[in-house]
Amino acid sequence: MNKIKLYNTMTRSVEDFRPIRDNQVKLYVCGPTVYNFAHVGNLRAYLFDDLLRRVLKFAGYEVQEGMNITDVGHLVGDGDEGEDKLELGAKRENTDPLTIARKYEDRFFQDMEKLNIERPEEVVRATDAIEEQLEIIKILEEKGFTYSDEFAIYFDTSKLSDYGKLTGQKLEDKKVGVREEVVVDQNKKNPQDFVLWFFLAGRYKDHILQWPSPWGKGFPGWHIECSAISRKILGQSFDIHAGGVDHIGTHHTNEIAQSEAAFETPLANYWMHNEFLNIDSTKMSKSLGNVYTLTEIEEKGFDPIDFRYFVMSGHYRSKLNFTWQALEGARSTLRKIRALKGKSSNVENRTNVIDIVKDMLYNDLDTPKALARLHEANDFELWKYFEPVFAFDIERDDLISDEVKELVKKREEARSVKNWQLADELRGKIEKMGYQVEDAQDGVKIVRQ
Ligand code: AMP
Ligand code: ZN
């Protein structure tokens, strides 16, 4: 086993990674809320998680990973306000929440596959773990961590001395933060208290997804599913909990509060968070409407792996700014790597480069440095050696695809009947896919841009 160092949000430092069991890593990542297409910002979170599990495996660990699918209970506001996102999706598409959930869960896994993201060993839907969620709420009630009213059962954060430890903020600071950003539910004793179970009352009186509970019919709050599902798959404690930085303040803080109050042992030993994918220095997010999906990227002629390369070119703890130009850069770099196949290189000592690159990856997943060193070596065998980590499909034949050949043929046909407009449209399509058409005297040449 190779030594790995990882940044732990809990301690705010890079630490030597020591799993609970010798060579096995138990990892949990918060899954998607399946009410719409994932945007490429969301996909950055799963690319980071995939990098983490691939590096751990490369270093010799066996990885057991769990993930939830949020198909109920995630409200529009993380602070227990607004409509359930799944019901919102159902209204948008004039159908029911579970149809929406299954549709976008499928789409999510299609995106994952296109991006060479490995599927976690176990995936559990929130709606398939209602019993487990109720179990934890019962324990919390017995231990005196809950209170309720006609609308909900709440977690009483004032009963915990270390609530909010993941953010490193003092409770007083956190209270101010929360007050500013959400409409505080008047029925909560403390502004940072959160809902464990919603009753069918108030704005949720007609909530479609509902289950019986010892306290009355209702549906779970968003955070409890991850406490229940991670415990079901991995037990408590497990090694690493991953997710995006936006989860630190509320969702992960609340997962920790309820799990640790119930079971009196750390939920996870290492907390790892990816930074945002931005657009024009602003977080890409559905609520801001500045999102792109993987399909949109493909429609512009890019391959999903171009996006994978682009994400790996930044460190997971740095913000990354999405631009089409950057994606073009990623595409042409990938083509250069693939074109190295069969070419000799002048690397004198491969083992030496391998050790250096490994050190970079094992030092908190420093992919920008590792990629720079591999580019410097410019050696196909080295790229191949690290393919289990990067999964750039480097063996793929990047020569002109059948799809492009077909478009070129159609353009030739259009030109032969002097349909210049169609010929130009087809040229535009070919260019979008990253190729240039050059009309020479001896025929048409296709050149990669
Ligand atoms: P959601 O489907 O909203 O539950 O989010 C899925 C994952 O995407 C979570 O880990 C979020 O933290 C993460 N995420 C959301 N927006 C971004 C973004 N712009 N950049 C990186 N990660 C994000
Ligand atoms: Zn979660």
XYZ file of C-alpha atoms and ligand atoms in Angstrom:
473
model
C 0.000 0.000 0.000
C 1.292 3.400 -0.899
C 1.044 6.282 1.520
C -1.558 8.861 0.637
C -2.145 12.332 1.990
C -5.602 13.893 1.809
C -7.061 17.234 2.801
C -9.589 16.772 5.575
C -12.174 19.561 5.795
C -12.810 18.582 9.422
C -9.272 19.397 10.558
C -8.600 21.905 7.793
C -5.276 20.253 7.005
C -3.619 17.729 4.731
C -3.295 14.499 6.710
C -1.748 11.081 6.267
C -4.610 8.858 5.256
C -5.133 5.882 7.573
C -8.189 3.767 6.870
C -10.028 1.933 9.643
C -9.218 -1.448 8.085
C -5.747 -2.111 6.711
C -6.257 -2.198 2.990
C -9.948 -1.415 2.617
C -11.473 2.028 2.161
C -15.120 2.695 2.878
C -16.210 5.753 0.977
C -19.519 7.593 0.747
C -20.580 10.285 -1.698
C -23.825 12.250 -1.653
C -25.716 11.284 -4.780
C -27.742 13.472 -7.122
C -31.177 14.954 -6.575
C -32.879 13.410 -9.570
C -35.425 16.101 -10.514
C -33.696 17.359 -13.641
C -30.610 16.774 -15.783
C -27.350 16.958 -13.881
C -25.385 20.006 -15.019
C -21.673 19.788 -15.641
C -21.043 21.490 -12.279
C -22.731 18.537 -10.560
C -20.700 16.235 -12.756
C -17.504 17.849 -11.512
C -18.413 16.521 -8.038
C -18.671 12.952 -9.370
C -15.500 13.306 -11.424
C -13.695 14.333 -8.244
C -15.151 11.366 -6.388
C -14.150 9.066 -9.248
C -10.601 10.425 -9.157
C -10.456 9.772 -5.432
C -11.578 6.149 -5.754
C -9.293 5.511 -8.735
C -6.246 6.936 -6.930
C -7.039 4.862 -3.833
C -7.288 1.731 -5.960
C -4.100 2.621 -7.829
C -2.344 2.877 -4.478
C -3.442 -0.662 -3.634
C -6.605 -0.169 -1.575
C -9.809 -2.040 -2.077
C -12.628 0.510 -2.268
C -16.183 -0.030 -1.116
C -18.288 2.976 -2.010
C -21.873 3.837 -1.212
C -24.079 6.511 -2.748
C -27.676 7.631 -2.256
C -30.140 8.819 -4.849
C -32.246 11.693 -3.545
C -35.752 11.048 -4.809
C -37.717 12.681 -2.000
C -37.346 15.381 0.632
C -34.800 17.770 -0.927
C -36.563 21.100 -0.795
C -35.786 24.063 -3.003
C -34.028 25.720 -0.061
C -31.478 23.724 1.918
C -32.857 25.346 5.066
C -36.158 23.422 5.056
C -38.131 25.847 2.950
C -39.799 25.760 -0.432
C -41.246 22.971 -2.486
C -39.866 19.428 -2.736
C -37.672 19.488 -5.853
C -39.129 16.193 -7.053
C -42.686 17.567 -6.918
C -41.493 20.663 -8.745
C -40.022 18.432 -11.484
C -43.266 16.462 -11.687
C -45.287 19.658 -12.198
C -42.847 20.898 -14.833
C -43.238 17.732 -16.870
C -46.844 17.086 -15.970
C -46.194 13.703 -14.414
C -45.571 12.188 -10.969
C -42.462 12.507 -8.761
C -41.296 8.902 -9.090
C -41.499 8.981 -12.899
C -39.312 12.085 -12.785
C -36.934 10.418 -10.337
C -36.420 7.277 -12.407
C -36.036 9.247 -15.629
C -33.302 11.513 -14.298
C -31.606 8.737 -12.356
C -31.195 6.896 -15.681
C -29.868 10.044 -17.349
C -27.435 10.556 -14.505
C -25.956 7.089 -14.891
C -25.747 7.553 -18.657
C -23.673 10.698 -18.068
C -21.508 8.851 -15.546
C -20.800 6.125 -18.078
C -19.953 8.595 -20.832
C -17.482 10.278 -18.505
C -15.826 6.969 -17.490
C -17.002 7.502 -13.914
C -17.074 4.187 -12.087
C -20.364 3.271 -10.481
C -20.181 3.032 -6.680
C -20.430 -0.525 -5.388
C -23.809 0.173 -3.807
C -26.442 2.768 -4.657
C -29.606 3.153 -2.541
C -32.567 5.432 -3.198
C -33.941 7.529 -0.353
C -37.404 6.088 -0.994
C -35.994 2.559 -0.548
C -34.579 3.361 2.883
C -37.533 4.906 4.721
C -37.433 2.272 7.506
C -33.759 2.929 8.171
C -34.417 6.681 8.340
C -37.287 6.185 10.799
C -35.003 3.963 12.929
C -32.540 6.825 13.417
C -35.295 9.345 14.171
C -36.620 6.940 16.850
C -33.184 6.711 18.468
C -32.820 10.495 18.380
C -36.232 10.874 19.997
C -35.368 8.378 22.755
C -32.144 10.268 23.430
C -33.951 13.599 23.681
C -32.553 15.235 20.542
C -35.910 15.956 18.912
C -39.018 18.094 19.376
C -42.048 18.404 17.182
C -45.090 20.468 16.295
C -47.965 19.961 13.864
C -45.634 20.502 10.891
C -42.537 18.454 11.563
C -40.136 16.635 13.872
C -37.010 18.734 14.335
C -33.453 18.035 15.430
C -32.528 20.209 18.402
C -29.024 21.435 17.602
C -28.649 23.123 20.993
C -28.366 19.656 22.566
C -25.006 19.121 20.855
C -21.924 20.894 22.121
C -20.037 20.523 18.829
C -22.760 21.276 16.275
C -21.196 22.955 13.262
C -17.685 21.603 13.852
C -17.220 20.861 10.146
C -17.419 24.531 9.211
C -15.061 25.633 11.939
C -17.440 28.497 12.659
C -18.635 29.249 16.128
C -22.343 28.622 16.632
C -23.027 32.345 17.077
C -21.481 33.091 13.654
C -23.393 30.266 12.058
C -26.686 31.563 13.471
C -26.131 34.931 11.855
C -25.218 33.240 8.559
C -28.324 31.135 8.569
C -30.583 34.049 9.432
C -29.292 36.003 6.492
C -29.681 33.338 3.893
C -32.940 31.577 4.684
C -36.371 32.410 5.917
C -36.191 30.973 9.388
C -39.040 28.692 10.276
C -40.761 30.396 13.189
C -41.461 27.060 14.845
C -37.830 26.104 15.216
C -36.312 26.628 18.651
C -32.942 27.500 17.142
C -32.512 28.857 13.612
C -30.070 26.098 12.670
C -32.392 23.264 13.811
C -33.516 21.122 10.914
C -36.353 18.842 9.958
C -36.062 15.067 10.346
C -39.640 14.254 9.334
C -42.291 16.425 7.671
C -45.957 15.845 8.465
C -48.660 16.258 5.863
C -49.510 19.756 7.027
C -49.198 23.349 5.869
C -47.653 23.615 2.424
C -46.905 19.873 2.482
C -50.450 18.764 3.246
C -50.835 17.276 -0.260
C -47.292 15.971 -0.586
C -47.516 13.090 -3.029
C -44.778 10.850 -1.661
C -45.749 9.861 1.856
C -45.193 7.036 4.324
C -46.641 6.045 7.705
C -44.461 6.645 10.755
C -44.936 6.163 14.523
C -45.714 9.904 14.698
C -47.997 10.224 11.702
C -47.881 10.153 7.929
C -45.242 12.219 6.199
C -41.896 12.191 4.428
C -38.251 12.502 5.494
C -36.176 15.681 5.599
C -33.250 15.745 3.180
C -30.303 15.083 5.509
C -31.505 11.952 7.286
C -31.302 9.811 4.127
C -27.504 10.083 3.944
C -27.090 9.166 7.626
C -29.320 6.131 7.119
C -27.987 5.000 3.748
C -24.297 5.395 4.571
C -24.863 3.382 7.745
C -26.778 0.689 5.856
C -24.055 0.292 3.224
C -20.852 1.039 5.121
C -21.602 1.034 8.847
C -20.501 3.797 11.211
C -17.736 4.927 11.311
C -16.521 4.767 7.727
C -13.383 6.274 6.209
C -14.157 9.091 3.766
C -17.247 11.185 3.088
C -17.167 13.183 -0.155
C -19.300 15.887 -1.762
C -19.268 19.450 -3.075
C -18.218 22.404 -0.896
C -21.784 23.715 -0.822
C -22.679 20.764 1.405
C -20.282 21.688 4.204
C -22.410 24.267 6.010
C -25.800 22.600 6.075
C -26.157 19.112 4.629
C -22.937 17.538 5.916
C -23.090 19.465 9.165
C -26.559 18.035 9.752
C -25.596 14.505 8.676
C -22.841 14.625 11.299
C -25.142 16.042 13.981
C -27.845 13.396 13.672
C -25.532 10.382 13.091
C -23.147 11.234 15.884
C -25.963 12.118 18.309
C -27.602 8.760 17.593
C -24.554 6.489 17.570
C -21.889 8.387 19.534
C -19.088 7.616 17.136
C -17.717 9.732 14.265
C -19.742 9.436 11.083
C -16.631 9.534 8.894
C -12.939 10.086 9.623
C -12.117 12.214 6.567
C -14.349 14.808 4.917
C -13.422 15.746 1.387
C -15.023 18.443 -0.755
C -14.632 19.531 -4.347
C -14.704 23.208 -5.264
C -17.201 24.640 -7.715
C -17.266 24.651 -11.422
C -17.928 28.306 -12.205
C -19.143 30.265 -15.166
C -17.926 33.861 -15.327
C -16.694 33.488 -11.744
C -20.166 32.490 -10.519
C -21.162 29.021 -9.324
C -22.885 27.007 -12.017
C -26.278 26.180 -10.555
C -29.767 25.420 -11.726
C -31.289 28.114 -9.570
C -29.089 30.743 -11.258
C -29.892 29.298 -14.678
C -26.268 29.403 -15.863
C -25.885 25.703 -16.495
C -24.777 23.414 -19.289
C -25.545 19.723 -19.478
C -23.271 17.034 -20.858
C -25.667 16.642 -23.794
C -25.258 20.320 -24.660
C -21.504 19.869 -24.608
C -21.806 16.888 -26.935
C -24.119 18.844 -29.238
C -21.349 21.385 -29.662
C -19.191 18.595 -31.003
C -17.204 17.726 -27.886
C -16.633 14.292 -26.513
C -17.503 13.786 -22.815
C -13.885 12.789 -22.179
C -12.819 16.279 -23.295
C -14.769 17.546 -20.286
C -13.168 14.868 -18.106
C -9.721 16.109 -19.157
C -10.712 19.720 -18.526
C -11.843 18.903 -14.968
C -8.695 16.872 -14.214
C -6.542 19.782 -15.363
C -7.588 21.710 -12.253
C -7.010 20.725 -8.640
C -10.235 19.509 -7.037
C -9.884 22.116 -4.263
C -9.593 25.020 -6.724
C -12.434 26.729 -8.469
C -12.533 25.957 -12.153
C -13.960 28.341 -14.727
C -15.924 26.737 -17.537
C -15.336 28.205 -21.008
C -15.703 26.737 -24.477
C -12.155 27.808 -25.191
C -10.863 25.776 -22.259
C -12.833 22.785 -23.511
C -11.302 23.192 -26.966
C -7.890 23.245 -25.311
C -8.716 20.012 -23.481
C -9.846 18.381 -26.716
C -6.710 19.249 -28.647
C -4.479 18.165 -25.736
C -6.212 14.800 -25.608
C -5.726 14.379 -29.335
C -2.022 15.075 -28.937
C -1.753 12.443 -26.218
C -3.569 9.844 -28.325
C -1.408 10.688 -31.329
C 1.691 9.685 -29.348
C 0.770 6.040 -29.799
C 3.416 4.138 -31.710
C 5.873 7.019 -31.546
C 9.195 6.583 -29.801
C 10.029 8.859 -26.920
C 13.247 9.967 -25.372
C 12.334 9.361 -21.732
C 15.445 7.910 -20.150
C 14.065 6.616 -16.915
C 10.375 5.764 -16.904
C 10.442 4.397 -13.351
C 11.691 7.708 -12.143
C 8.842 9.630 -13.804
C 6.335 7.071 -12.535
C 7.480 7.635 -8.958
C 7.305 11.402 -9.323
C 3.803 11.345 -10.820
C 2.589 8.891 -8.177
C 3.889 11.175 -5.439
C 1.937 14.040 -6.950
C -1.279 12.037 -7.129
C -0.825 10.649 -3.621
C -0.296 14.184 -2.337
C -3.954 15.210 -2.118
C -4.714 14.222 -5.717
C -2.577 16.855 -7.402
C -3.697 16.201 -10.971
C -2.481 19.521 -12.491
C 1.082 18.752 -11.437
C 0.825 15.100 -12.454
C -0.495 16.010 -15.908
C 2.200 18.647 -16.392
C 4.904 16.079 -15.591
C 3.385 13.560 -17.998
C 3.230 16.179 -20.747
C 6.867 16.981 -20.148
C 7.771 13.298 -20.596
C 5.593 13.112 -23.723
C 5.650 9.317 -23.678
C 2.688 7.132 -24.603
C 3.759 4.281 -22.317
C 3.614 6.619 -19.317
C 0.142 7.862 -20.227
C -0.869 4.237 -20.531
C 0.562 3.423 -17.129
C -1.613 6.103 -15.507
C -4.718 5.381 -17.577
C -6.392 3.520 -14.635
C -6.339 6.873 -12.791
C -7.174 9.295 -15.588
C -9.379 7.152 -17.839
C -8.797 9.394 -20.860
C -9.456 6.611 -23.386
C -5.949 7.144 -24.681
C -6.035 4.016 -26.801
C -8.989 5.361 -28.710
C -8.364 5.920 -32.375
C -8.835 9.642 -32.793
C -8.708 9.467 -36.537
C -11.681 10.830 -38.345
C -14.842 9.193 -37.073
C -17.478 7.595 -39.290
C -19.859 10.372 -38.275
C -17.534 13.051 -39.634
C -16.819 11.018 -42.784
C -20.568 10.763 -43.374
C -20.988 14.546 -43.023
C -18.134 15.147 -45.459
C -19.735 12.791 -47.960
C -23.082 14.601 -47.642
C -21.309 17.926 -48.135
C -19.694 16.614 -51.326
C -23.093 15.534 -52.599
C -24.567 18.960 -51.777
C -21.714 20.684 -53.627
C -22.149 18.479 -56.656
C -25.752 19.691 -57.009
C -24.666 23.264 -56.174
C -26.652 23.351 -52.938
C -24.199 25.779 -51.354
C -26.384 26.562 -48.382
C -26.545 22.925 -47.286
C -22.842 22.497 -48.014
C -22.071 25.442 -45.705
C -24.338 24.103 -42.961
C -22.565 20.765 -43.144
C -19.177 22.460 -43.036
C -20.326 24.271 -39.869
C -21.323 20.969 -38.293
C -17.988 19.389 -39.169
C -16.136 22.357 -37.699
C -18.149 22.139 -34.506
C -16.887 18.600 -34.154
C -13.352 19.919 -34.233
C -12.393 19.322 -37.875
C -11.641 21.597 -40.765
C -12.549 20.880 -44.347
C -10.050 22.010 -46.938
C -11.057 21.899 -50.585
C -7.949 21.052 -52.547
C -7.565 20.386 -56.261
C -7.133 16.683 -55.706
C -10.183 16.357 -53.445
C -11.286 17.228 -49.935
C -8.937 17.128 -46.983
C -10.139 16.822 -43.389
C -7.834 18.280 -40.821
C -8.166 18.150 -37.045
C -8.313 21.611 -35.508
P -27.426 17.863 -6.090
O -27.868 17.014 -7.268
O -27.950 19.256 -6.126
O -27.747 17.183 -4.775
O -25.844 18.018 -6.195
C -24.988 16.970 -6.542
C -23.529 17.341 -6.253
O -23.074 18.405 -7.101
C -23.271 17.819 -4.835
O -22.101 17.168 -4.328
C -23.030 19.309 -4.987
O -22.195 19.795 -3.975
C -22.343 19.350 -6.338
N -22.383 20.641 -7.050
C -23.472 21.427 -7.290
N -23.138 22.508 -8.043
C -21.804 22.409 -8.304
C -20.851 23.201 -9.053
N -21.203 24.303 -9.705
N -19.568 22.776 -9.090
C -19.181 21.637 -8.460
N -20.022 20.840 -7.742
C -21.319 21.212 -7.661
Zn -25.611 13.527 1.684
